[in-house]
Each structure stands twice: as structure tokens, then as C-alpha cells.
Tab-separated table of C-alpha atoms and ligand atoms in Angstrom:
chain	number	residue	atom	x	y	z
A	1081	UNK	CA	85.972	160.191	45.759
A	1082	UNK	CA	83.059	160.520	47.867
A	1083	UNK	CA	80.898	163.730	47.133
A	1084	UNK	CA	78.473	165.015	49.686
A	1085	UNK	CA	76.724	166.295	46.910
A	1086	UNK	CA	75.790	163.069	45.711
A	1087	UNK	CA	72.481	161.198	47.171
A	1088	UNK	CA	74.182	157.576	46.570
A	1089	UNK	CA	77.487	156.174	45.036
A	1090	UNK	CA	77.804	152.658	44.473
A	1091	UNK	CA	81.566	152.059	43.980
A	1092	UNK	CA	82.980	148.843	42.047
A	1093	UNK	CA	80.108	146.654	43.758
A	1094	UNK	CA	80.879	142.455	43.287
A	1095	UNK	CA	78.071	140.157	45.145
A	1096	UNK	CA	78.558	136.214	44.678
A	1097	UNK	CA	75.377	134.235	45.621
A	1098	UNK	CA	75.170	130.689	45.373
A	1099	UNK	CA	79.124	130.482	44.079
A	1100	UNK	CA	78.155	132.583	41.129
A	1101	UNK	CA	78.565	136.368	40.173
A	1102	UNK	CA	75.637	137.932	40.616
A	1103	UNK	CA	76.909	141.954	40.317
A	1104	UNK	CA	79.785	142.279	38.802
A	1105	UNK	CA	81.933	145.418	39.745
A	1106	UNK	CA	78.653	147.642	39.847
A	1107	UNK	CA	79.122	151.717	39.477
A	1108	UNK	CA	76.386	153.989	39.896
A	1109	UNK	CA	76.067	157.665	40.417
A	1110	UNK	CA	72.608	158.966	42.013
A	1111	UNK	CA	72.472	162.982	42.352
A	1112	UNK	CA	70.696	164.115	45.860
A	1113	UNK	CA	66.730	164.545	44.943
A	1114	UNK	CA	67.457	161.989	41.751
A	1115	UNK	CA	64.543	159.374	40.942
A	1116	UNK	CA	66.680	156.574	38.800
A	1117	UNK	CA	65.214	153.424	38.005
A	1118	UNK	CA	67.209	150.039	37.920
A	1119	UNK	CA	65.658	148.209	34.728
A	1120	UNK	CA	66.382	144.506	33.376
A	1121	UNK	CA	64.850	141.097	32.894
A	1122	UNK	CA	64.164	138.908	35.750
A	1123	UNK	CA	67.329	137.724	37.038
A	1124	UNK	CA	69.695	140.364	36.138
A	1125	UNK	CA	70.124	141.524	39.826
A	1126	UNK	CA	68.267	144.188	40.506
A	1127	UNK	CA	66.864	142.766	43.555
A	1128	UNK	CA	70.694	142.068	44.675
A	1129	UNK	CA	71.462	145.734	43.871
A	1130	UNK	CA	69.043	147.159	46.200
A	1131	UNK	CA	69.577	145.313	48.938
A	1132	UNK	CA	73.473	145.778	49.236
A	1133	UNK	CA	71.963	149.877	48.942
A	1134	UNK	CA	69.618	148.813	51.657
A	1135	UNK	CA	72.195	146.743	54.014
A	1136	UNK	CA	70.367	143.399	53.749
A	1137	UNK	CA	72.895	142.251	51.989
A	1138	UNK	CA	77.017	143.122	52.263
A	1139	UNK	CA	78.847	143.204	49.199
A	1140	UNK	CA	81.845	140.900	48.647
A	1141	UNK	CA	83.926	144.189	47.571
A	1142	UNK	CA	83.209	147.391	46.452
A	1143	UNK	CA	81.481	150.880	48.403
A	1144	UNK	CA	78.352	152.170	49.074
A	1145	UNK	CA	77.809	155.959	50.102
A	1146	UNK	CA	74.480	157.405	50.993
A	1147	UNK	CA	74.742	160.963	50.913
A	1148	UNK	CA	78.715	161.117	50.934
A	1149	UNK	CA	79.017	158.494	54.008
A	1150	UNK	CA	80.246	155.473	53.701
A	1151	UNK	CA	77.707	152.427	54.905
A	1152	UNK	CA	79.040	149.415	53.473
A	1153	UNK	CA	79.770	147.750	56.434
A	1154	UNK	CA	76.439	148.952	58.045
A	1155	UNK	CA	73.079	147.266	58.825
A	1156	UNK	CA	69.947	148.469	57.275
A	1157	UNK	CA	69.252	149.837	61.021
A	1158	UNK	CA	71.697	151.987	61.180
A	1159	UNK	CA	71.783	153.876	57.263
A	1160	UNK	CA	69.861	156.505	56.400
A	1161	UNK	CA	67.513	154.745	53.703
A	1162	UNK	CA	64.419	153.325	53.847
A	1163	UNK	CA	62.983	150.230	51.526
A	1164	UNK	CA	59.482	149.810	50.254
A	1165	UNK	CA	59.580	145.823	49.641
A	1166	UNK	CA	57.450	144.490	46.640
A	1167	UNK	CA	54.841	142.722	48.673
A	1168	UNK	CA	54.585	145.707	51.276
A	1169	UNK	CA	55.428	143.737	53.948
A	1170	UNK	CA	52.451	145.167	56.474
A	1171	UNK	CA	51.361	143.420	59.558
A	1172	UNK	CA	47.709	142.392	59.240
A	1173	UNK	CA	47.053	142.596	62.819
A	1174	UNK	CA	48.118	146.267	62.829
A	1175	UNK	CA	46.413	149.412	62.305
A	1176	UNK	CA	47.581	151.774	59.610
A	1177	UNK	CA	48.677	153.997	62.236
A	1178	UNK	CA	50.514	151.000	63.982
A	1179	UNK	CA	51.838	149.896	60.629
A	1180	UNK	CA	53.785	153.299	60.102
A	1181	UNK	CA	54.434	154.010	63.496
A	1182	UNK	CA	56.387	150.611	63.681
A	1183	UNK	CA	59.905	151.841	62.702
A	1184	UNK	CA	59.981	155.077	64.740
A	1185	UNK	CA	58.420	152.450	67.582
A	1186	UNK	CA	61.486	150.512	67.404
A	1187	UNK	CA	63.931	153.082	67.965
A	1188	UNK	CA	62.247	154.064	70.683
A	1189	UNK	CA	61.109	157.170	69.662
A	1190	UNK	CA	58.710	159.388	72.282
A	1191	UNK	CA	54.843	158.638	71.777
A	1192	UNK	CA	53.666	161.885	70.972
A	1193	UNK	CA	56.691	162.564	68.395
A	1194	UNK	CA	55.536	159.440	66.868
A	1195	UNK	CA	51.856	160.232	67.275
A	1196	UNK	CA	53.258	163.886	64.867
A	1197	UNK	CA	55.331	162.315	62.363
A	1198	UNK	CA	52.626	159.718	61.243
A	1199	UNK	CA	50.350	161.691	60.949
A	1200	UNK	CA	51.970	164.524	58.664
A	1201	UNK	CA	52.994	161.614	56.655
A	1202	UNK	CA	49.630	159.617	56.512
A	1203	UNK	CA	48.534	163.026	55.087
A	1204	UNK	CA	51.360	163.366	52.665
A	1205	UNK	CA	50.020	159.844	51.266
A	1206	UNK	CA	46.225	160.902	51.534
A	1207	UNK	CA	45.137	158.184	53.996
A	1208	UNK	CA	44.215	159.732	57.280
A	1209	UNK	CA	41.091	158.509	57.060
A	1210	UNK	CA	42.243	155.188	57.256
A	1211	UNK	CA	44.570	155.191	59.961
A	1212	UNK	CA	42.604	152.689	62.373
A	1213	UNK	CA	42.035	150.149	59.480
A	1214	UNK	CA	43.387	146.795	58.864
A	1215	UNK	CA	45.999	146.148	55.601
A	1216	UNK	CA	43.103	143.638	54.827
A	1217	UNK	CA	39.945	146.357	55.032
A	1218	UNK	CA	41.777	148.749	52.575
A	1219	UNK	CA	42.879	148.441	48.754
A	1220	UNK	CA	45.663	147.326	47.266
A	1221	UNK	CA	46.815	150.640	46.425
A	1222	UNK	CA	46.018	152.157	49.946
A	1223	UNK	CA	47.804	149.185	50.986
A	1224	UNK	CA	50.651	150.276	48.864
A	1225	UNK	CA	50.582	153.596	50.577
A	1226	UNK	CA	50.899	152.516	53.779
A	1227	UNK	CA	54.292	150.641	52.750
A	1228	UNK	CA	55.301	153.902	51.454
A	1229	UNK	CA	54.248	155.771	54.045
A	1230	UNK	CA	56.247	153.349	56.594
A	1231	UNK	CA	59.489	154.175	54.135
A	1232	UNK	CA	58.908	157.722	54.495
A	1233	UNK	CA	58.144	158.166	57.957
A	1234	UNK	CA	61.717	157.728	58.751
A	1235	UNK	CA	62.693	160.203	56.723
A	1236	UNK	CA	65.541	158.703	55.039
A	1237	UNK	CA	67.721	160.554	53.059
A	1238	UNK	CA	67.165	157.283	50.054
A	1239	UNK	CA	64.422	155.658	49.278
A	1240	UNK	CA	64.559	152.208	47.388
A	1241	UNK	CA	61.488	150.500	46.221
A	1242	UNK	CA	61.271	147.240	44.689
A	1243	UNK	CA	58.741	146.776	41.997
A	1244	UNK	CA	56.378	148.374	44.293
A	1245	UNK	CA	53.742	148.592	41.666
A	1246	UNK	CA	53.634	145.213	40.615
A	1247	UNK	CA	50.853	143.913	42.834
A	1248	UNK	CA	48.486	146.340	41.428
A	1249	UNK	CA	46.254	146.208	38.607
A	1250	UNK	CA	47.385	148.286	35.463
A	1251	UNK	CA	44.967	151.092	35.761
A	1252	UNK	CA	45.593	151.487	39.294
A	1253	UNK	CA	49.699	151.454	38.429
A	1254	UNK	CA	49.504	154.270	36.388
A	1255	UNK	CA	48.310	156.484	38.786
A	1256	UNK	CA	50.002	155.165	42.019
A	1257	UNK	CA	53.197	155.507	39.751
A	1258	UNK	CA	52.415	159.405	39.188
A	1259	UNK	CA	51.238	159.692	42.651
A	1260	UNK	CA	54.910	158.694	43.725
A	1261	UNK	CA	56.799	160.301	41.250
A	1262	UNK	CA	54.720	163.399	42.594
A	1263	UNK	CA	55.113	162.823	46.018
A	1264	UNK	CA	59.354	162.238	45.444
A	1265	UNK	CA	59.756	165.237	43.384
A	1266	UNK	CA	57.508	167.440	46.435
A	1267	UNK	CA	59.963	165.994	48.894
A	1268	UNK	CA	62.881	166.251	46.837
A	1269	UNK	CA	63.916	162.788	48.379
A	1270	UNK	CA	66.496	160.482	46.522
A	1271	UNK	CA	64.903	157.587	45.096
A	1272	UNK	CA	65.885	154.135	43.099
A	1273	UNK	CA	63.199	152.233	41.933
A	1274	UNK	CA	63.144	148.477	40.713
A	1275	UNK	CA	61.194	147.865	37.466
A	1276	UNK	CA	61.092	145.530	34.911
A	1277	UNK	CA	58.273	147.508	32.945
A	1278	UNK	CA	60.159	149.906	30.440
A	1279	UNK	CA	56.852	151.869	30.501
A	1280	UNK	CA	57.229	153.089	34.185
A	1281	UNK	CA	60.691	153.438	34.055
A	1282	UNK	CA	60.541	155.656	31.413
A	1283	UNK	CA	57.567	157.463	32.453
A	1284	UNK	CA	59.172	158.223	35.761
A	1285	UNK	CA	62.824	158.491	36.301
A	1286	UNK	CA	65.171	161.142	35.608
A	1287	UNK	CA	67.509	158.653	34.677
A	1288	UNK	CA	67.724	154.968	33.983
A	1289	UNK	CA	70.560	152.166	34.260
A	1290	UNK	CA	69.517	149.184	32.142
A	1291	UNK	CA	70.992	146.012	33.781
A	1292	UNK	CA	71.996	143.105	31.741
A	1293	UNK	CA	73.518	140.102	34.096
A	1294	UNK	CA	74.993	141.764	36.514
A	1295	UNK	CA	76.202	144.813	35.262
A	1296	UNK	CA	74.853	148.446	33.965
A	1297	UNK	CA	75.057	148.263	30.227
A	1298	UNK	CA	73.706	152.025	30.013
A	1299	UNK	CA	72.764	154.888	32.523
A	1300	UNK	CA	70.991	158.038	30.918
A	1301	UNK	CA	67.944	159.401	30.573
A	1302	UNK	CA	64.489	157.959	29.253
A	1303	UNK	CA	65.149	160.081	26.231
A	1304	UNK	CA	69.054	159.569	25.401
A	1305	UNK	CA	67.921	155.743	25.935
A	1306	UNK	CA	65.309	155.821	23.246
A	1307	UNK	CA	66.934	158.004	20.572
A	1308	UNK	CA	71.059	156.355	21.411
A	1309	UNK	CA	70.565	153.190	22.691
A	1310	UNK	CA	74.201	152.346	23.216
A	1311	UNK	CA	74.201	148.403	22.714
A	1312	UNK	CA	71.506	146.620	20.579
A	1313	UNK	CA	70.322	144.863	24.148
A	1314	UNK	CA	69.340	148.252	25.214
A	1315	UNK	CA	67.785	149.261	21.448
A	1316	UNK	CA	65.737	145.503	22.362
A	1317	UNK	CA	65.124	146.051	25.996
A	1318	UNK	CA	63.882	150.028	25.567
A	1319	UNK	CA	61.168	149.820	22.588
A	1320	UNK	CA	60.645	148.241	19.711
A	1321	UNK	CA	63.170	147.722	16.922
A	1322	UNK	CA	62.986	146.008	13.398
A	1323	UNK	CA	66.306	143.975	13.191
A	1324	UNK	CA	68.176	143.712	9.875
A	1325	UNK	CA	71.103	141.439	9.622
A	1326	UNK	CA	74.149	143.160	7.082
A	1327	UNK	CA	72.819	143.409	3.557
A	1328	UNK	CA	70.328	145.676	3.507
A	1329	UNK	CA	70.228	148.071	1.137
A	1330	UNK	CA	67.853	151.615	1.723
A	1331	UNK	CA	70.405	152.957	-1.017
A	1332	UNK	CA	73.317	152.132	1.258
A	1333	UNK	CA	75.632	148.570	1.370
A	1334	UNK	CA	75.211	147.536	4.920
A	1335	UNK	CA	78.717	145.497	5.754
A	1336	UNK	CA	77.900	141.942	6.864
A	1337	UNK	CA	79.253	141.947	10.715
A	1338	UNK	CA	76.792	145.051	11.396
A	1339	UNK	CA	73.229	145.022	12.386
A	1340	UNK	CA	70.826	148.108	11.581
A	1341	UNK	CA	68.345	148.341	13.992
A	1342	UNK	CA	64.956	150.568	13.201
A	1343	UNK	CA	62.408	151.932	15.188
A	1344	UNK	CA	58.875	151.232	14.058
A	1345	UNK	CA	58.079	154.961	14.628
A	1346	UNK	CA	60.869	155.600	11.772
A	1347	UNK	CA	59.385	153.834	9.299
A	1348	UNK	CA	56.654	155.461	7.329
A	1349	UNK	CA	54.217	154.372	4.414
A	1350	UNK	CA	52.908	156.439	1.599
A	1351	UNK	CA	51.040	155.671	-2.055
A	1352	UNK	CA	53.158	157.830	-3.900
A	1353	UNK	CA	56.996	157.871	-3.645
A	1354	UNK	CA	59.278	160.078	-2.231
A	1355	UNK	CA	62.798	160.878	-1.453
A	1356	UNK	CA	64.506	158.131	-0.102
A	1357	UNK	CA	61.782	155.882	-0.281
A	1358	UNK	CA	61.397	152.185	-1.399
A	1359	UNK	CA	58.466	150.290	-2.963
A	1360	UNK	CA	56.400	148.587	-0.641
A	1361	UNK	CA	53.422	146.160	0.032
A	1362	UNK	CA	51.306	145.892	3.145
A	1363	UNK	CA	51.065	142.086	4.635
A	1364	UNK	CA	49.303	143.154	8.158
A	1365	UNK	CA	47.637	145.568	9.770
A	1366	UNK	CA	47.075	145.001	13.901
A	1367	UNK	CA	45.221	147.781	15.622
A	1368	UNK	CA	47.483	148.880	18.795
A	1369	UNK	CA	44.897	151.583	20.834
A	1370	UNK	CA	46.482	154.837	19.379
A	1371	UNK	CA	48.371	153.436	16.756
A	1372	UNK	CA	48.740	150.545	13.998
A	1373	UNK	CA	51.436	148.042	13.856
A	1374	UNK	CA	51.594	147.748	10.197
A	1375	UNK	CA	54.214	144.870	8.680
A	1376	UNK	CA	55.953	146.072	5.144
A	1377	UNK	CA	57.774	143.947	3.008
A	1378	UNK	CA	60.364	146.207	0.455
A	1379	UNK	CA	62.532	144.611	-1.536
A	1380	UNK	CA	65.455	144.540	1.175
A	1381	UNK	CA	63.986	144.146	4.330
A	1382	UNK	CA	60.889	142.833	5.765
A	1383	UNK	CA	59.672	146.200	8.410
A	1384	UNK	CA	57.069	147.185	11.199
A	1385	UNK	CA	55.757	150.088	11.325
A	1386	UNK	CA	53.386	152.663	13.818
A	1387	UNK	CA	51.269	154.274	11.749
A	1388	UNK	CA	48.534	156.716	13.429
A	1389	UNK	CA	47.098	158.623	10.525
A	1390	UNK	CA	46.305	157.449	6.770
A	1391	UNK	CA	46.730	154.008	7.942
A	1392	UNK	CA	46.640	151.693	4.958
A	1393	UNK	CA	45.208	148.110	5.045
A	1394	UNK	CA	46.979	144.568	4.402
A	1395	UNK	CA	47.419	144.341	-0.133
A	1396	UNK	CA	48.044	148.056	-0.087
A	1397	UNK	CA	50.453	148.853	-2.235
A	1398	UNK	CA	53.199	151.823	-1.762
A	1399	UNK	CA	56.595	153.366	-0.723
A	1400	UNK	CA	58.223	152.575	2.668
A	1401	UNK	CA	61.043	155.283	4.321
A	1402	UNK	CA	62.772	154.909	6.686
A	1403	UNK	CA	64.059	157.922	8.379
A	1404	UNK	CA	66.715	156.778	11.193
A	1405	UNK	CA	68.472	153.715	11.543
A	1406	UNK	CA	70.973	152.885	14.126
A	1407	UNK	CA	73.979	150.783	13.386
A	1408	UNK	CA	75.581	148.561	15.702
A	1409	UNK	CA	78.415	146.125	15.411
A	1410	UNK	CA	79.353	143.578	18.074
A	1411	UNK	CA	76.190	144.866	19.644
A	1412	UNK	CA	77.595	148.188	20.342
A	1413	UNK	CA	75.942	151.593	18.612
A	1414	UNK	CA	78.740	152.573	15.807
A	1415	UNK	CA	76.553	155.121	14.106
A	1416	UNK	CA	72.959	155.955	13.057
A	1417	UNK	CA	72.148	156.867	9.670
B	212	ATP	N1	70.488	133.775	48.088
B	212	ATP	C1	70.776	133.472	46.825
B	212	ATP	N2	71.507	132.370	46.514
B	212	ATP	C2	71.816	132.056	45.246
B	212	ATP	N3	71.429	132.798	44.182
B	212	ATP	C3	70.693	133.889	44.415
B	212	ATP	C4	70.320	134.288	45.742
B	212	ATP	N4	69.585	135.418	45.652
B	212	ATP	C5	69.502	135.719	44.341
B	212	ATP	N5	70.158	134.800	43.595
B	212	ATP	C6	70.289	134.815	42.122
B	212	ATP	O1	70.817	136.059	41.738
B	212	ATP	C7	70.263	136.471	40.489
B	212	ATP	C8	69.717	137.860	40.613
B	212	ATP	O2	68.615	137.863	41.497
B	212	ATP	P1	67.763	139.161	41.794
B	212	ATP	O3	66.724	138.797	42.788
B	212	ATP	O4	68.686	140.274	42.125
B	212	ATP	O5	67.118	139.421	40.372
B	212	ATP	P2	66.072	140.545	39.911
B	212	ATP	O6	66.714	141.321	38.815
B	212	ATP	O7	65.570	141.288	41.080
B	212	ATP	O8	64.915	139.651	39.252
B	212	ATP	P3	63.286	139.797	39.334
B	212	ATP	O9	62.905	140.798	38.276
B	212	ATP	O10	62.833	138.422	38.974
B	212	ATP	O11	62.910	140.187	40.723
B	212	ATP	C9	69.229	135.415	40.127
B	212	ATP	O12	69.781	134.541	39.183
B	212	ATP	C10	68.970	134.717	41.438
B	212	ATP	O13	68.591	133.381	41.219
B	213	MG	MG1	63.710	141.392	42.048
């Protein structure tokens, strides 16, 4: 079962905390050099997930290989992975240098070997000019450097980082985000990353696995995600979707125990008619940046809309298309139309 070709298999993974089930038989396939990102709502066990990966935590059954060995039974110590926590974790007292130096420190690693390694890698992360400051004398991104820099220092063979982003203002996460994702694909290093923000996991993983209680409801890429969500929680959870409950018509009979689900970006608005398309009246226009949210009411179905160009304004009157909707029934995709 175990492939050394894979960077990390988690293998039927079950973790009870506080007498309840937390993951529930857990399988998850990361290729070596992969960056996947674990996504879900707060709760759902991410956390939990990464730390039985990590060896904080031991999992009541199931395997964990990092690159084809088996380190279930191991403590974080002794496997080849290194964890960027979400509140970095540095010692205040401590130098930069002294920060990252701290794990090669502890396994008694030779002074100038130490003295090498941190320094290639406080280059890697751009902060060499920093290396005798204090966590508190340097940013909150630098600071978030530093953690990653720590992580990477011991050149683990997986690296797992827990909402490492979150601390950091929004303008600042966007480009710390593409500074990592950079940095991983450079150094070709196998990487999960924590997220709760559909936005970064999208914008930088190869592949996702949306978690829902415990479990993996889908693993594929940012774009198989957005254009196939398999379940309607992962149509809700990865952008937007209009929800229409059986009955609606868009010239086809919608069976009552199904649920069409639309993307805003599939519906379109235009003065004159055409094929396929259903009169129309505007209710609400919100400006979104780049786009408009605009809110339709057709005969059938109340629907959102992005509109970017021509976009009309709240009494408008016109036709409403919708050009792909995906059908699910007992939340899972059945077909899209
Ligand atoms: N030591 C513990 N004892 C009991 N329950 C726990 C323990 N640790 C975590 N849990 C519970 O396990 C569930 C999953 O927690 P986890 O921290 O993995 O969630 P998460 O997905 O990382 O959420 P967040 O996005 O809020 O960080 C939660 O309901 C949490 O309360
Ligand atoms: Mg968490």
C-alpha cells in the first residue's frame, strides 16, 4: 500500500476527543512536491488532521506515511515534517537567528552547520537583514517568516501549516500567500495547508479536500471543485450558488426531491430576449469591486447574478439565462444541465 512515491498517505485515520468522533476514517493521498489545502468551517477538524500528520497527536486507528514510511506511532521529533503553528509560536527573547536556529540547536547539531543552514534559509525567506532582531521589532509578516523559516530549516520532507496567514491583515495575506506558494513550488517541498478562506485555498493549492465534520467530502482541484462540486455542501462551501428547491421551470420540470443549484456567474441579463431565456425584472443592484451582484426575479425562480459589463440598474426590465445548472439530489451532484 505504501508508495515511496507519495509525499504523505493518511490511511483510514479515526481520532476521538472528548468521547466524540472527531475524524472519522480519514483517507488522503498527497503526491511528493504537492501543495493541498485542508478546507472547512471551524470545527470540522482540520486542526485534528494536522496534528496526527505532525505527531502531536496519535490517532485512535488508522496510518500515516510521510514519504512511504510509516510514522504513526512516532513523535513529532522523530518524523520528517515540520509545522508552522497559526500564532508562529517565536520566542520573544530570541533573535531571528536564535529563533530558527532553535530546532537544529536541539538536536545538537554542530555550531557552524547551524550558523550555514540558517542563513541559506533566512535568505530563502528574504530576512537576513533581520537576523539579530526581536519577533517584537519586526512585522507581522516578517514575523510570519521567521515561523516559516524555523519549519524549513529542518528541511523536512512535509510541511504543514495551520492557518498561517490568519494573523495578518488582508493585503499583507495576499502576498505572503504567493510568497509561500512561490517559495514551496522553488523547493519542490510537500505541503498541507489549513484554511478556512476558500479564496487562498483556491488561489494556492494544487488540490483541495473540503472537510465537512470529520471527514473529506471532496479532494480535487480548485477548478474540478468550482465547475463539479460533488455534494451541494461543497457547491455552498466553494462559491456562491443560487438555491432552487424542485419546481423550477427554465423550460425543464425540476422533480421535487432535487435541488438545482446555480452559479451567479451563470446567470446573465439582457433587454432583448434570447434563446433559452426568461423574462426578468431587476430588484437590486450591489456594487462588488469588479463586479455587480445583481438580484432577478423570473417567473420561476428568484436569481443572483455577477454582472461586469452592461450592468443594468434595480426596475430594469429584461430576459434572465441561465447557462449551467447543477442538479443534486440527497445533496449529491446527479447531473448539470
Ligand atoms: N482536546 C480536545 N478535547 C475535546 N474536543 C476537542 C479537543 N480538541 C479539539 N476538539 C474538538 O474537535 C473538533 C475539531 O477541532 P479542530 O481544532 O480540529 O477544528 P478546526 O477545523 O481546526 O477548526 P478551526 O477552523 O476553528 O481552527 C472541535 O469540535 C473541537 O472542539
Ligand atoms: Mg484549527
Amino acid at each position: 500500500m505504501s508508495n515511496a512515491t507519495h509525499g504523505l498517505e493518511l490511511i483510514g485515520l479515526t481520532k476521538i476527543l472528548g468521547g466524540r468522533v472527531i475524524i472519522d476514517n480519514l483517507n488522503l493521498t498527497v503526491e511528493k512536491g504537492e501543495m493541498v489545502s485542508l478546507l472547512g468551517p471551524s470545527g470540522c477538524g482540520k486542526t485534528t488532521t494536522l496534528r496526527m500528520i505532525a505527531g502531536f497527536l496519535i490517532p485512535e486507528k488508522g496510518t500515516v506515511n510521510v514519504a512511504g514510511k510509516d510514522v504513526t506511532n512516532l513523535g513529532p521529533e522523530k518524523r520528517p515534517s515540520a509545522m508552522v503553528f497559526q500564532n508562529y509560536a517565536l520566542w520573544p527573547h530570541m533573535t531571528v537567528f536564535k529563533n530558527v536556529a532553535y530546532p537544529l540547536k536541539i538536536r545538537k547539531m554542530g555550531k557552524a552547520e547551524i550558523e550555514k543552514r540558517v542563513h541559506e534559509v533566512l535568505e530563502v525567506v528574504n530576512l537576513m537583514h533581520h537576523k539579530d532582531s526581536r519577533p517584537g521589532q519586526i512585522s507581522g509578516g516578517e514575523q510570519q517568516r521567521v515561523a516559516l523559516a524555523r519549519a524549513l530549516v529542518q528541511e523536512p520532507d512535509i510541511l504543514l501549516l495551520d492557518e498561517p496567514l490568519s494573523n495578518l491583515d488582508a493585503k499583507l495575506r495576499v502576498k505572503v500567500r504567493e510568497d509561500i506558494r512561490d517559495l514551496q513550488r522553488r523547493l519542490g517541498i510537500t505541503t498541507v495547508i489549513v484554511t478556512h478562506d476558500q479564496d487562498e485555498a483556491l488561489s494556492i493549492s494544487d488540490r483541495i479536500a473540503v472537510m465537512n465534520e470529520g471527514r473529506i467530502e471532496q479532494f480535487s482541484t480548485p477548478q474540478d471543485l468550482y465547475d463539479q462540486p460533488a455534494t451541494e455542501y461543497v457547491a455552498n462551501f466553494i462559491g456562491s450558488l443560487n438555491r432552487i428547491e424542485g419546481g423550477y421551470a427554465d423550460g425543464q420540470v425540476i422533480p421535487g426531491n432535487e435541488v438545482v443549484g446555480i452559479r451567479p456567474e451563470d446567470v446573465s441579463f439582457s433587454k432583448s430576449q434570447v434563446a433559452g431565456s426568461y423574462p426578468a425584472t431587476v430588484e437590486l443592484v450591489v456594487p462588488r469591486g469588479h463586479f455587480h451582484e445583481v438580484y432577478l426575479k423570473r417567473a420561476d425562480a428568484s436569481l443572483r447574478a455577477f454582472v461586469s459589463i452592461d450592468v443594468p440598474k434595480a426596475g430594469d426590465i429584461g430576459f434572465a439565462k441561465v447557462s449551467k445548472a447543477l442538479v443534486y439530489k440527497d445533496g449529491k451532484l446527479v447531473r448539470t444541465a
